Tab-separated table of C-alpha atoms and ligand atoms in Angstrom:
chain	number	residue	atom	x	y	z
A	1	MET	CA	8.440	-37.073	-52.923
A	2	ALA	CA	5.559	-35.578	-54.185
A	3	ARG	CA	3.853	-33.037	-51.768
A	4	GLN	CA	0.683	-32.890	-49.368
A	5	ILE	CA	-2.423	-31.474	-50.826
A	6	ARG	CA	-5.621	-31.501	-49.231
A	7	PHE	CA	-9.254	-31.457	-51.047
A	8	LEU	CA	-12.506	-30.996	-49.892
A	9	ASN	CA	-14.325	-34.473	-51.455
A	10	THR	CA	-17.868	-33.618	-52.050
A	11	LEU	CA	-18.691	-37.940	-51.268
A	12	SER	CA	-17.156	-37.570	-47.902
A	13	ARG	CA	-18.722	-34.261	-47.452
A	14	ARG	CA	-14.775	-33.762	-45.651
A	15	THR	CA	-11.646	-31.907	-45.620
A	16	GLU	CA	-9.168	-34.343	-46.527
A	17	THR	CA	-5.487	-34.980	-47.305
A	18	PHE	CA	-4.696	-36.664	-50.443
A	19	GLU	CA	-3.182	-40.035	-51.304
A	20	PRO	CA	-3.593	-41.555	-54.766
A	21	LEU	CA	-4.306	-45.142	-55.062
A	22	ASP	CA	-0.989	-45.722	-57.247
A	23	ASP	CA	1.840	-44.182	-55.200
A	24	ALA	CA	2.808	-41.055	-56.962
A	25	HIS	CA	0.726	-41.196	-59.848
A	26	VAL	CA	-3.075	-39.540	-59.829
A	27	ARG	CA	-5.489	-40.705	-62.358
A	28	MET	CA	-8.153	-38.956	-63.495
A	29	TYR	CA	-11.460	-38.737	-64.751
A	30	THR	CA	-12.534	-35.318	-65.736
A	31	CYS	CA	-16.240	-34.922	-67.603
A	32	GLY	CA	-15.423	-33.618	-71.033
A	33	PRO	CA	-17.753	-31.105	-73.055
A	34	THR	CA	-21.107	-32.378	-74.673
A	35	VAL	CA	-19.974	-31.172	-78.106
A	36	TYR	CA	-23.535	-29.951	-79.935
A	37	ASN	CA	-22.206	-25.724	-79.479
A	38	PHE	CA	-19.625	-23.674	-78.565
A	39	ALA	CA	-18.674	-24.027	-75.046
A	40	HIS	CA	-19.904	-20.956	-72.775
A	41	ILE	CA	-17.521	-19.328	-70.314
A	42	GLY	CA	-19.431	-21.496	-67.461
A	43	ASN	CA	-18.045	-24.421	-68.492
A	44	LEU	CA	-14.849	-22.938	-69.159
A	45	ARG	CA	-14.842	-21.830	-65.897
A	46	THR	CA	-14.860	-25.783	-64.261
A	47	PHE	CA	-12.224	-26.856	-67.260
A	48	LEU	CA	-10.001	-24.115	-66.360
A	49	PHE	CA	-10.362	-25.615	-62.252
A	50	GLU	CA	-9.895	-29.322	-63.667
A	51	ASP	CA	-6.392	-27.460	-65.678
A	52	VAL	CA	-5.028	-25.859	-62.345
A	53	LEU	CA	-5.917	-28.733	-60.785
A	54	ARG	CA	-3.411	-31.037	-63.357
A	55	ARG	CA	-1.214	-28.526	-63.545
A	56	THR	CA	-1.300	-28.025	-59.460
A	57	LEU	CA	-0.898	-31.803	-58.918
A	58	GLN	CA	2.383	-31.384	-61.850
A	59	ALA	CA	4.014	-28.667	-59.891
A	60	PHE	CA	3.530	-30.877	-56.288
A	61	GLY	CA	5.347	-34.140	-57.610
A	62	TYR	CA	2.532	-36.054	-58.826
A	63	ARG	CA	2.478	-37.792	-62.784
A	64	VAL	CA	-0.802	-37.516	-63.911
A	65	THR	CA	-3.300	-39.303	-66.410
A	66	GLN	CA	-6.466	-37.697	-66.994
A	67	VAL	CA	-9.423	-38.384	-69.666
A	68	MET	CA	-11.582	-36.640	-70.543
A	69	ASN	CA	-14.458	-37.535	-72.454
A	70	LEU	CA	-16.088	-36.000	-75.795
A	71	THR	CA	-19.834	-36.519	-75.393
A	72	ASP	CA	-20.919	-37.099	-79.212
A	73	ILE	CA	-23.367	-39.467	-78.776
A	74	ASP	CA	-27.017	-37.930	-76.122
A	75	ASP	CA	-29.915	-36.526	-76.890
A	76	LYS	CA	-28.481	-32.482	-77.120
A	77	THR	CA	-26.304	-34.194	-80.599
A	78	ILE	CA	-28.733	-36.356	-81.596
A	79	LYS	CA	-31.476	-33.680	-81.611
A	80	GLY	CA	-28.292	-31.017	-83.587
A	81	ALA	CA	-27.926	-33.214	-85.929
A	82	ALA	CA	-31.127	-34.098	-87.005
A	83	ALA	CA	-31.895	-30.352	-87.145
A	84	GLU	CA	-28.922	-29.540	-89.604
A	85	GLY	CA	-29.522	-32.954	-91.926
A	86	VAL	CA	-26.091	-34.030	-91.195
A	87	SER	CA	-24.495	-37.440	-89.556
A	88	LEU	CA	-23.598	-37.260	-86.082
A	89	ARG	CA	-20.106	-37.551	-86.720
A	90	GLU	CA	-19.477	-34.930	-89.391
A	91	PHE	CA	-21.985	-32.636	-86.841
A	92	THR	CA	-19.831	-33.322	-83.570
A	93	ASP	CA	-16.583	-32.844	-85.466
A	94	ARG	CA	-17.116	-29.422	-85.781
A	95	TYR	CA	-18.146	-28.326	-82.231
A	96	VAL	CA	-14.752	-31.283	-81.187
A	97	GLN	CA	-12.282	-29.113	-83.157
A	98	ALA	CA	-13.903	-26.048	-82.151
A	99	PHE	CA	-13.010	-26.922	-78.393
A	100	PHE	CA	-9.962	-27.597	-78.549
A	101	GLU	CA	-8.747	-24.272	-80.347
A	102	ASP	CA	-10.527	-22.728	-76.859
A	103	LEU	CA	-8.743	-24.975	-74.632
A	104	ARG	CA	-4.989	-24.378	-76.491
A	105	THR	CA	-6.389	-20.459	-76.768
A	106	LEU	CA	-6.751	-20.372	-72.685
A	107	ARG	CA	-3.483	-22.742	-72.330
A	108	VAL	CA	-5.552	-25.555	-71.043
A	109	GLN	CA	-3.053	-28.133	-70.915
A	110	ARG	CA	-4.046	-31.495	-72.883
A	111	ALA	CA	-5.314	-34.828	-71.199
A	112	GLU	CA	-3.540	-37.659	-71.524
A	113	HIS	CA	-6.882	-39.260	-73.162
A	114	TYR	CA	-9.950	-38.021	-75.339
A	115	PRO	CA	-12.095	-40.848	-75.244
A	116	ARG	CA	-15.558	-40.376	-77.710
A	117	ALA	CA	-18.224	-42.071	-76.546
A	118	THR	CA	-19.302	-43.807	-80.047
A	119	ASP	CA	-15.782	-45.408	-80.386
A	120	PHE	CA	-16.268	-47.249	-76.543
A	121	ILE	CA	-20.561	-48.477	-77.659
A	122	PRO	CA	-18.808	-52.325	-76.470
A	123	GLU	CA	-16.955	-51.571	-73.475
A	124	MET	CA	-20.522	-50.107	-72.967
A	125	VAL	CA	-22.716	-52.947	-73.908
A	126	ALA	CA	-20.320	-54.975	-71.589
A	127	LEU	CA	-21.413	-53.062	-69.026
A	128	VAL	CA	-24.598	-53.498	-68.341
A	129	GLN	CA	-24.049	-57.210	-69.303
A	130	ARG	CA	-22.146	-57.212	-66.300
A	131	LEU	CA	-24.842	-55.079	-64.238
A	132	THR	CA	-27.690	-57.610	-65.881
A	133	GLU	CA	-25.878	-60.738	-64.612
A	134	ARG	CA	-25.081	-59.130	-61.188
A	135	GLY	CA	-29.669	-58.293	-60.913
A	136	TYR	CA	-29.303	-54.797	-60.916
A	137	THR	CA	-31.429	-53.949	-64.353
A	138	TYR	CA	-34.357	-54.843	-66.405
A	139	VAL	CA	-36.174	-54.073	-69.216
A	140	GLN	CA	-38.715	-52.610	-70.564
A	141	ASP	CA	-40.041	-52.054	-74.191
A	142	GLY	CA	-36.158	-52.899	-75.635
A	143	SER	CA	-34.482	-50.667	-73.094
A	144	THR	CA	-32.213	-51.493	-70.221
A	145	TYR	CA	-32.283	-49.514	-66.401
A	146	PHE	CA	-31.071	-49.318	-63.552
A	147	ARG	CA	-33.228	-50.361	-60.727
A	148	ILE	CA	-31.934	-48.385	-57.950
A	149	ALA	CA	-33.795	-49.992	-55.043
A	150	ALA	CA	-31.211	-53.061	-55.748
A	151	PHE	CA	-28.437	-50.559	-55.222
A	152	PRO	CA	-28.765	-49.347	-51.330
A	153	SER	CA	-26.087	-46.911	-51.398
A	154	TYR	CA	-28.101	-44.944	-54.394
A	155	GLY	CA	-27.947	-41.029	-53.107
A	156	LYS	CA	-24.622	-41.328	-51.212
A	157	LEU	CA	-22.902	-38.570	-53.832
A	158	SER	CA	-25.609	-36.326	-53.596
A	159	GLY	CA	-27.726	-36.992	-50.476
A	160	ILE	CA	-30.912	-37.094	-51.812
A	161	ASP	CA	-33.693	-38.735	-50.629
A	162	LEU	CA	-34.481	-42.032	-51.257
A	163	ASN	CA	-38.273	-42.191	-49.482
A	164	GLN	CA	-39.368	-39.775	-52.570
A	165	VAL	CA	-38.520	-42.858	-55.420
A	166	ARG	CA	-42.135	-44.522	-56.774
A	167	PRO	CA	-40.936	-48.259	-57.208
A	168	GLY	CA	-40.510	-49.011	-60.874
A	169	ALA	CA	-40.778	-45.289	-61.827
A	170	ARG	CA	-38.388	-44.937	-65.302
A	171	VAL	CA	-36.845	-42.184	-66.591
A	172	ASP	CA	-35.019	-42.071	-69.947
A	173	ALA	CA	-33.610	-38.316	-71.108
A	174	ASP	CA	-30.192	-38.205	-70.290
A	175	GLU	CA	-31.014	-34.768	-67.684
A	176	TYR	CA	-33.184	-34.537	-65.733
A	177	GLU	CA	-34.376	-33.159	-62.010
A	178	LYS	CA	-33.187	-33.510	-58.304
A	179	GLU	CA	-37.239	-34.273	-57.107
A	180	ASP	CA	-37.594	-36.933	-59.866
A	181	VAL	CA	-35.254	-39.603	-58.363
A	182	ARG	CA	-35.502	-42.508	-60.890
A	183	ASP	CA	-35.053	-45.988	-62.397
A	184	PHE	CA	-32.270	-44.866	-65.531
A	185	VAL	CA	-32.116	-45.579	-68.750
A	186	LEU	CA	-28.708	-47.595	-69.644
A	187	TRP	CA	-29.150	-48.643	-72.693
A	188	LYS	CA	-32.121	-46.897	-74.929
A	189	ALA	CA	-34.693	-48.643	-77.705
A	190	SER	CA	-33.625	-47.332	-81.287
A	191	LYS	CA	-36.137	-44.690	-81.943
A	192	ASP	CA	-36.511	-43.741	-86.381
A	193	GLY	CA	-34.315	-41.710	-87.521
A	194	GLU	CA	-31.868	-42.185	-84.540
A	195	PRO	CA	-28.436	-43.365	-84.258
A	196	ALA	CA	-28.514	-47.216	-83.166
A	197	TRP	CA	-26.010	-49.797	-82.892
A	198	ASP	CA	-26.820	-53.453	-83.393
A	199	SER	CA	-25.810	-55.239	-80.048
A	200	ARG	CA	-26.915	-58.046	-77.512
A	201	LEU	CA	-28.747	-55.799	-75.454
A	202	GLY	CA	-30.620	-55.000	-79.079
A	203	ARG	CA	-30.601	-52.452	-81.126
A	204	GLY	CA	-30.352	-49.052	-79.840
A	205	ARG	CA	-27.844	-46.796	-78.337
A	206	PRO	CA	-25.910	-46.069	-75.097
A	207	GLY	CA	-27.673	-43.605	-72.099
A	208	TRP	CA	-25.518	-40.935	-71.271
A	209	HIS	CA	-24.355	-41.565	-67.522
A	210	LEU	CA	-22.920	-44.991	-69.164
A	211	GLU	CA	-20.547	-43.713	-71.551
A	212	CYS	CA	-18.593	-41.755	-68.819
A	213	SER	CA	-18.531	-45.296	-66.528
A	214	ALA	CA	-17.746	-47.351	-69.268
A	215	MET	CA	-14.600	-44.742	-70.718
A	216	ALA	CA	-13.793	-44.428	-67.214
A	217	MET	CA	-12.818	-47.946	-66.348
A	218	THR	CA	-11.514	-48.713	-69.346
A	219	LEU	CA	-8.779	-46.034	-69.723
A	220	LEU	CA	-8.029	-45.767	-65.322
A	221	GLY	CA	-9.401	-49.060	-64.248
A	222	GLU	CA	-11.926	-50.159	-61.386
A	223	SER	CA	-10.857	-47.812	-58.893
A	224	PHE	CA	-9.170	-43.900	-59.841
A	225	ASP	CA	-7.979	-41.282	-57.751
A	226	ILE	CA	-10.298	-38.658	-58.539
A	227	HIS	CA	-13.252	-37.079	-60.333
A	228	THR	CA	-14.258	-34.030	-61.361
A	229	GLY	CA	-17.308	-31.939	-62.833
A	230	ALA	CA	-19.451	-28.793	-62.464
A	231	VAL	CA	-22.005	-28.993	-59.359
A	232	ASP	CA	-24.848	-29.803	-61.952
A	233	ASN	CA	-23.161	-32.759	-62.929
A	234	ILE	CA	-23.237	-34.511	-59.154
A	235	PHE	CA	-27.378	-35.091	-59.059
A	236	PRO	CA	-28.303	-37.591	-61.473
A	237	HIS	CA	-25.155	-37.749	-63.860
A	238	HIS	CA	-22.237	-38.684	-61.006
A	239	GLU	CA	-24.425	-40.298	-58.528
A	240	ASN	CA	-25.983	-42.881	-61.498
A	241	GLU	CA	-22.103	-43.365	-62.495
A	242	ILE	CA	-20.848	-44.199	-59.188
A	243	ALA	CA	-24.077	-46.924	-59.231
A	244	GLN	CA	-23.475	-48.577	-62.360
A	245	SER	CA	-19.556	-48.716	-61.486
A	246	GLU	CA	-20.027	-50.191	-57.840
A	247	ALA	CA	-22.596	-52.257	-58.842
A	248	ALA	CA	-20.306	-53.595	-61.738
A	249	THR	CA	-17.797	-54.363	-60.146
A	250	GLY	CA	-18.081	-54.443	-56.045
A	251	LYS	CA	-15.569	-51.600	-55.863
A	252	ALA	CA	-15.384	-48.327	-54.482
A	253	PHE	CA	-15.407	-46.582	-58.202
A	254	VAL	CA	-13.126	-42.706	-57.272
A	255	HIS	CA	-11.854	-41.874	-53.946
A	256	THR	CA	-12.066	-37.598	-54.062
A	257	TRP	CA	-14.985	-35.837	-56.494
A	258	LEU	CA	-14.159	-32.155	-56.945
A	259	HIS	CA	-17.141	-30.291	-58.362
A	260	ALA	CA	-16.858	-26.373	-59.464
A	261	GLU	CA	-19.391	-24.188	-58.781
A	262	HIS	CA	-21.286	-22.063	-60.867
A	263	LEU	CA	-20.579	-19.198	-63.082
A	264	ILE	CA	-22.788	-15.733	-63.126
A	265	VAL	CA	-23.100	-12.935	-65.289
A	266	GLU	CA	-23.080	-10.024	-63.393
A	267	GLY	CA	-24.466	-11.121	-60.205
A	268	GLN	CA	-27.711	-13.447	-62.670
A	269	LYS	CA	-27.595	-16.697	-63.826
A	270	MET	CA	-26.136	-16.385	-67.401
A	271	ALA	CA	-28.700	-16.999	-70.018
A	272	LYS	CA	-29.325	-16.385	-73.758
A	273	SER	CA	-33.319	-15.233	-73.381
A	274	LEU	CA	-31.385	-12.479	-70.705
A	275	GLY	CA	-27.977	-11.307	-73.048
A	276	ASN	CA	-25.955	-12.415	-70.572
A	277	PHE	CA	-24.776	-15.210	-71.554
A	278	PHE	CA	-21.171	-15.967	-73.173
A	279	THR	CA	-18.862	-17.847	-75.214
A	280	LEU	CA	-15.218	-17.500	-75.452
A	281	ARG	CA	-15.890	-17.155	-78.882
A	282	ASP	CA	-18.608	-13.988	-77.966
A	283	LEU	CA	-15.963	-12.373	-75.853
A	284	LEU	CA	-12.757	-12.770	-78.152
A	285	ALA	CA	-14.918	-11.111	-81.000
A	286	GLN	CA	-15.115	-7.845	-78.470
A	287	GLY	CA	-11.330	-7.303	-77.941
A	288	HIS	CA	-10.590	-8.864	-75.069
A	289	ASN	CA	-7.780	-11.578	-73.577
A	290	PRO	CA	-7.774	-14.672	-73.599
A	291	LEU	CA	-5.130	-14.423	-70.641
A	292	ALA	CA	-7.402	-11.947	-69.237
A	293	ILE	CA	-10.525	-14.610	-69.297
A	294	ARG	CA	-8.326	-17.512	-67.921
A	295	TYR	CA	-6.906	-15.217	-64.960
A	296	LEU	CA	-10.802	-13.801	-64.082
A	297	LEU	CA	-12.060	-17.552	-64.280
A	298	ILE	CA	-9.678	-19.185	-62.729
A	299	SER	CA	-8.849	-16.081	-59.548
A	300	VAL	CA	-11.976	-17.134	-57.501
A	301	PRO	CA	-11.604	-20.649	-55.063
A	302	TYR	CA	-13.737	-23.169	-57.677
A	303	ARG	CA	-15.905	-24.017	-54.994
A	304	GLN	CA	-17.042	-20.867	-54.282
A	305	LYS	CA	-19.646	-19.006	-57.085
A	306	LEU	CA	-18.030	-16.856	-59.567
A	307	ASN	CA	-19.807	-13.636	-60.231
A	308	PHE	CA	-17.992	-13.076	-63.715
A	309	THR	CA	-18.096	-9.297	-64.787
A	310	PHE	CA	-17.051	-6.646	-66.896
A	311	ASP	CA	-15.903	-4.449	-64.574
A	312	GLY	CA	-13.701	-7.688	-63.663
A	313	LEU	CA	-12.514	-8.770	-66.943
A	314	HIS	CA	-11.183	-5.182	-67.046
A	315	ALA	CA	-9.020	-5.747	-63.526
A	316	ALA	CA	-7.855	-9.153	-64.638
A	317	GLN	CA	-6.777	-7.329	-67.359
A	318	ALA	CA	-4.651	-4.327	-65.593
A	319	ALA	CA	-3.452	-7.668	-63.585
A	320	ILE	CA	-1.773	-9.435	-66.801
A	321	GLU	CA	-0.330	-5.676	-67.299
A	322	ARG	CA	1.397	-5.618	-64.168
A	323	ILE	CA	3.037	-8.745	-64.494
A	324	GLU	CA	4.258	-8.086	-68.409
A	325	ASN	CA	5.178	-4.996	-67.152
A	326	THR	CA	7.030	-5.925	-63.531
A	327	LEU	CA	8.341	-8.810	-65.167
A	328	ARG	CA	10.137	-7.217	-68.024
A	329	ARG	CA	11.616	-4.352	-65.561
A	330	LEU	CA	13.331	-7.030	-63.918
A	331	ALA	CA	14.572	-8.364	-67.153
A	332	HIS	CA	15.627	-4.675	-67.967
A	333	THR	CA	16.975	-3.249	-65.426
A	334	PRO	CA	21.124	-3.696	-64.733
A	335	ALA	CA	21.238	-5.987	-61.710
A	336	VAL	CA	23.204	-4.015	-58.823
A	337	THR	CA	26.372	-5.296	-56.366
A	338	GLY	CA	25.796	-5.680	-52.935
A	339	ALA	CA	23.171	-6.237	-51.057
A	340	GLY	CA	20.347	-4.460	-52.929
A	341	ALA	CA	16.562	-4.315	-51.834
A	342	LEU	CA	15.077	-7.084	-52.103
A	343	ALA	CA	15.701	-10.004	-49.918
A	344	ALA	CA	15.541	-13.928	-49.765
A	345	ALA	CA	12.767	-13.922	-47.182
A	346	ALA	CA	11.097	-11.989	-49.328
A	347	ILE	CA	10.825	-14.692	-52.287
A	348	GLU	CA	10.733	-17.359	-49.762
A	349	GLU	CA	7.677	-15.761	-48.152
A	350	PHE	CA	5.658	-15.429	-51.029
A	351	GLU	CA	6.704	-19.421	-52.557
A	352	SER	CA	5.134	-20.574	-49.603
A	353	GLU	CA	2.155	-18.635	-49.399
A	354	PHE	CA	1.640	-19.445	-53.068
A	355	ASP	CA	1.838	-23.338	-52.536
A	356	ALA	CA	0.156	-23.093	-48.925
A	357	GLY	CA	-2.989	-21.389	-51.600
A	358	LEU	CA	-2.966	-24.484	-53.568
A	359	ALA	CA	-2.372	-27.002	-50.928
A	360	ASP	CA	-5.612	-25.655	-49.377
A	361	ASP	CA	-7.981	-27.367	-51.809
A	362	LEU	CA	-6.975	-24.868	-54.633
A	363	ASN	CA	-7.207	-21.406	-52.990
A	364	THR	CA	-5.961	-19.755	-56.323
A	365	ALA	CA	-7.056	-16.134	-54.979
A	366	ARG	CA	-4.809	-16.655	-52.188
A	367	GLY	CA	-2.229	-17.751	-54.433
A	368	LEU	CA	-2.299	-14.838	-56.029
A	369	GLY	CA	-3.017	-12.616	-53.725
A	370	ALA	CA	0.561	-13.891	-52.268
A	371	LEU	CA	0.727	-12.469	-55.730
A	372	HIS	CA	0.784	-9.206	-56.308
A	373	VAL	CA	2.068	-8.493	-52.774
A	374	LEU	CA	5.556	-9.840	-54.131
A	375	LEU	CA	5.464	-7.564	-57.913
A	376	THR	CA	4.465	-4.897	-55.050
A	377	ARG	CA	8.179	-5.613	-53.347
A	378	ILE	CA	9.955	-6.277	-56.510
A	379	ASN	CA	8.785	-2.448	-58.429
A	380	GLN	CA	9.310	-1.301	-55.046
A	381	ALA	CA	13.221	-2.391	-55.396
A	382	LEU	CA	13.816	-0.998	-58.748
A	383	ASP	CA	12.688	1.690	-57.547
A	384	GLY	CA	14.835	2.151	-55.002
A	385	GLU	CA	18.126	0.697	-54.471
A	386	GLY	CA	17.918	-2.322	-57.150
A	387	ILE	CA	17.944	-6.132	-57.758
A	388	THR	CA	21.202	-7.921	-57.406
A	389	GLY	CA	21.957	-10.507	-60.267
A	390	ALA	CA	21.351	-13.887	-57.622
A	391	MET	CA	17.513	-12.113	-56.651
A	392	ARG	CA	16.268	-11.991	-59.974
A	393	GLU	CA	17.750	-15.369	-61.053
A	394	ARG	CA	15.842	-15.997	-57.878
A	395	LEU	CA	12.565	-14.371	-58.902
A	396	GLN	CA	12.229	-15.452	-61.931
A	397	ALA	CA	12.469	-19.050	-60.852
A	398	ALA	CA	9.715	-18.506	-58.133
A	399	MET	CA	7.758	-16.565	-61.059
A	400	ALA	CA	8.365	-19.820	-63.674
A	401	HIS	CA	6.613	-22.329	-60.555
A	402	MET	CA	3.808	-19.843	-60.735
A	403	ASP	CA	3.632	-19.647	-64.272
A	404	ASP	CA	3.186	-23.540	-64.775
A	405	VAL	CA	0.628	-23.712	-61.969
A	406	MET	CA	-2.156	-20.611	-63.751
A	407	GLY	CA	-0.634	-20.334	-66.698
A	408	ILE	CA	-0.904	-16.104	-66.754
A	409	VAL	CA	2.300	-14.533	-68.044
A	410	PRO	CA	2.424	-13.317	-71.214
A	411	SER	CA	4.702	-15.405	-73.869
A	412	GLY	CA	7.125	-12.921	-74.887
A	413	THR	CA	7.529	-11.395	-71.280
A	414	ARG	CA	10.172	-14.098	-70.166
A	415	VAL	CA	12.092	-14.813	-73.950
A	416	ALA	CA	13.167	-11.963	-76.270
A	417	THR	CA	10.536	-11.905	-79.267
A	418	GLY	CA	8.868	-10.006	-81.772
A	419	ASP	CA	9.355	-6.634	-82.148
A	420	GLU	CA	11.368	-6.605	-78.544
A	421	ALA	CA	14.288	-6.151	-80.012
A	422	GLU	CA	13.773	-3.200	-82.242
A	423	ILE	CA	12.688	-1.219	-79.411
A	424	GLU	CA	15.274	-1.939	-77.194
A	425	ALA	CA	17.638	-1.103	-80.300
A	426	LEU	CA	15.607	2.238	-80.624
A	427	ILE	CA	16.364	2.964	-76.474
A	428	ALA	CA	20.072	2.024	-76.224
A	429	GLU	CA	20.418	5.079	-79.965
A	430	ARG	CA	17.995	7.402	-77.246
A	431	VAL	CA	20.825	6.940	-74.300
A	432	ALA	CA	23.346	6.988	-76.543
A	433	ALA	CA	21.561	10.660	-78.498
A	434	ARG	CA	20.913	11.870	-74.588
A	435	ALA	CA	24.994	11.372	-73.452
A	436	ALA	CA	25.622	13.318	-76.813
A	437	ARG	CA	23.336	15.909	-75.552
A	438	ALA	CA	21.433	15.500	-78.920
A	439	PHE	CA	18.226	15.759	-77.026
A	440	ALA	CA	15.989	16.213	-80.360
A	441	ARG	CA	16.925	13.011	-81.389
A	442	ALA	CA	16.563	11.860	-77.776
A	443	ASP	CA	12.679	13.448	-77.510
A	444	ALA	CA	11.767	12.135	-81.390
A	445	ILE	CA	12.851	8.140	-80.608
A	446	ARG	CA	10.631	8.738	-76.980
A	447	GLY	CA	7.771	10.026	-79.750
A	448	GLU	CA	8.430	7.614	-81.782
A	449	LEU	CA	7.882	4.619	-79.109
A	450	ALA	CA	4.747	6.244	-77.929
A	451	ALA	CA	2.965	6.210	-81.116
A	452	ARG	CA	3.329	2.316	-80.892
A	453	GLY	CA	2.439	2.305	-76.956
A	454	ILE	CA	5.890	1.838	-75.897
A	455	VAL	CA	6.190	3.907	-72.434
A	456	LEU	CA	9.268	5.067	-71.792
A	457	GLU	CA	10.855	5.437	-67.547
A	458	ASP	CA	14.511	6.867	-66.699
A	459	THR	CA	14.996	4.882	-63.669
A	460	PRO	CA	18.064	5.571	-61.419
A	461	HIS	CA	19.777	1.341	-62.606
A	462	GLY	CA	18.857	2.518	-66.900
A	463	THR	CA	15.770	2.938	-69.142
A	464	VAL	CA	13.271	0.358	-68.883
A	465	TRP	CA	10.185	0.514	-70.900
A	466	ARG	CA	6.203	-1.075	-71.243
A	467	ARG	CA	3.724	-1.519	-72.961
A	468	GLN	CA	0.459	0.549	-72.783
A	469	ARG	CA	-3.074	-0.582	-74.190
B	1	ZN	ZN1	-19.867	-37.726	-67.218
């Protein structure tokens, strides 16, 4: 039995208890990148929100089928390929590869499907034909348009004012402003120098909005559970997806729509002209830890604006180190027998608060708050009467559950790797040296470890160590 979770649904504007259409199987579509450059931290905030969503659903007992499209044909990719004089495929392949590298770096779980728009042209053409049969399209200068006046519920997602619409006004661009509600292009007539496909709609190429509807319904069915994106996708992109899909099928397209708010940098809109525009690669080149970047980008609930600051990034790094050091201390401090200082109630309180936060429209801030309370209690217990073996195992299981969702525990903290065996051996030698009153040797070992950034701490329960950065 999967656990309950509530979402604020953009479509209904209400917080609802989530119920998948098909038992405990969640089908979700996440608008993917337009592969014409490297993803910036604003894009990555949305992809990380979707990753936490996916991981939470799984941790709560749902099976997830996630589709993330790769937009490899639209106004931007065509322009980029033409500027470099390479084929569209060659141009977009580079950024598809970079995108997957970024996801790996940030520990984003793989979706089940990553369809490329150019692999679904026949499905897109078929969808336009269905719309034409039902009277929702017209052709002008070789391009096929969606007639929004024929779809009375147009605007239900974004709440745009349809009184502003001038009948017959059209737009060919993939992206346009909210004030500019017009009939949008489904299939664009071919232009010189642009990639084009021969089809029953004439020679041309798909519009961006059509691509997502066709790929989503092909891979997930005509009605499915969750569709996500950033707030700037609400209009026109998602409004147009609903219109195309529901006009073609006569069925509800998606039940729950979730949108991540914008990211700003040091209080300002991120813009290349302001010099505050960052890709993941930019931050890594400055020496920042990918886990700290992940921590910062998921720490603010997705419906709230996230103000990315370098102070915030340093605080995130400190949080990662606190997790790492506490878990290592926990693992390497000998267990005590008897009562111990940490009670099961403290762990239960953490688990219920952590899950309650996520069940509340993915309130990650509440979940991380509960984590830090627990870390404080663990450290207090280790400083005091110690922790029993049974409690230590319970704690490690609770932290593993937390990490299944958050993905922020440094690798090597759970299981010894790399130089840890060597460090442990030196510490054992130092303990033996002290016992033999060979203090010079003991101090030399401490100095040698300090030079490697390893700090030792002698506690009533033995020597523990942590890395200092
Ligand atoms: Zn999309």
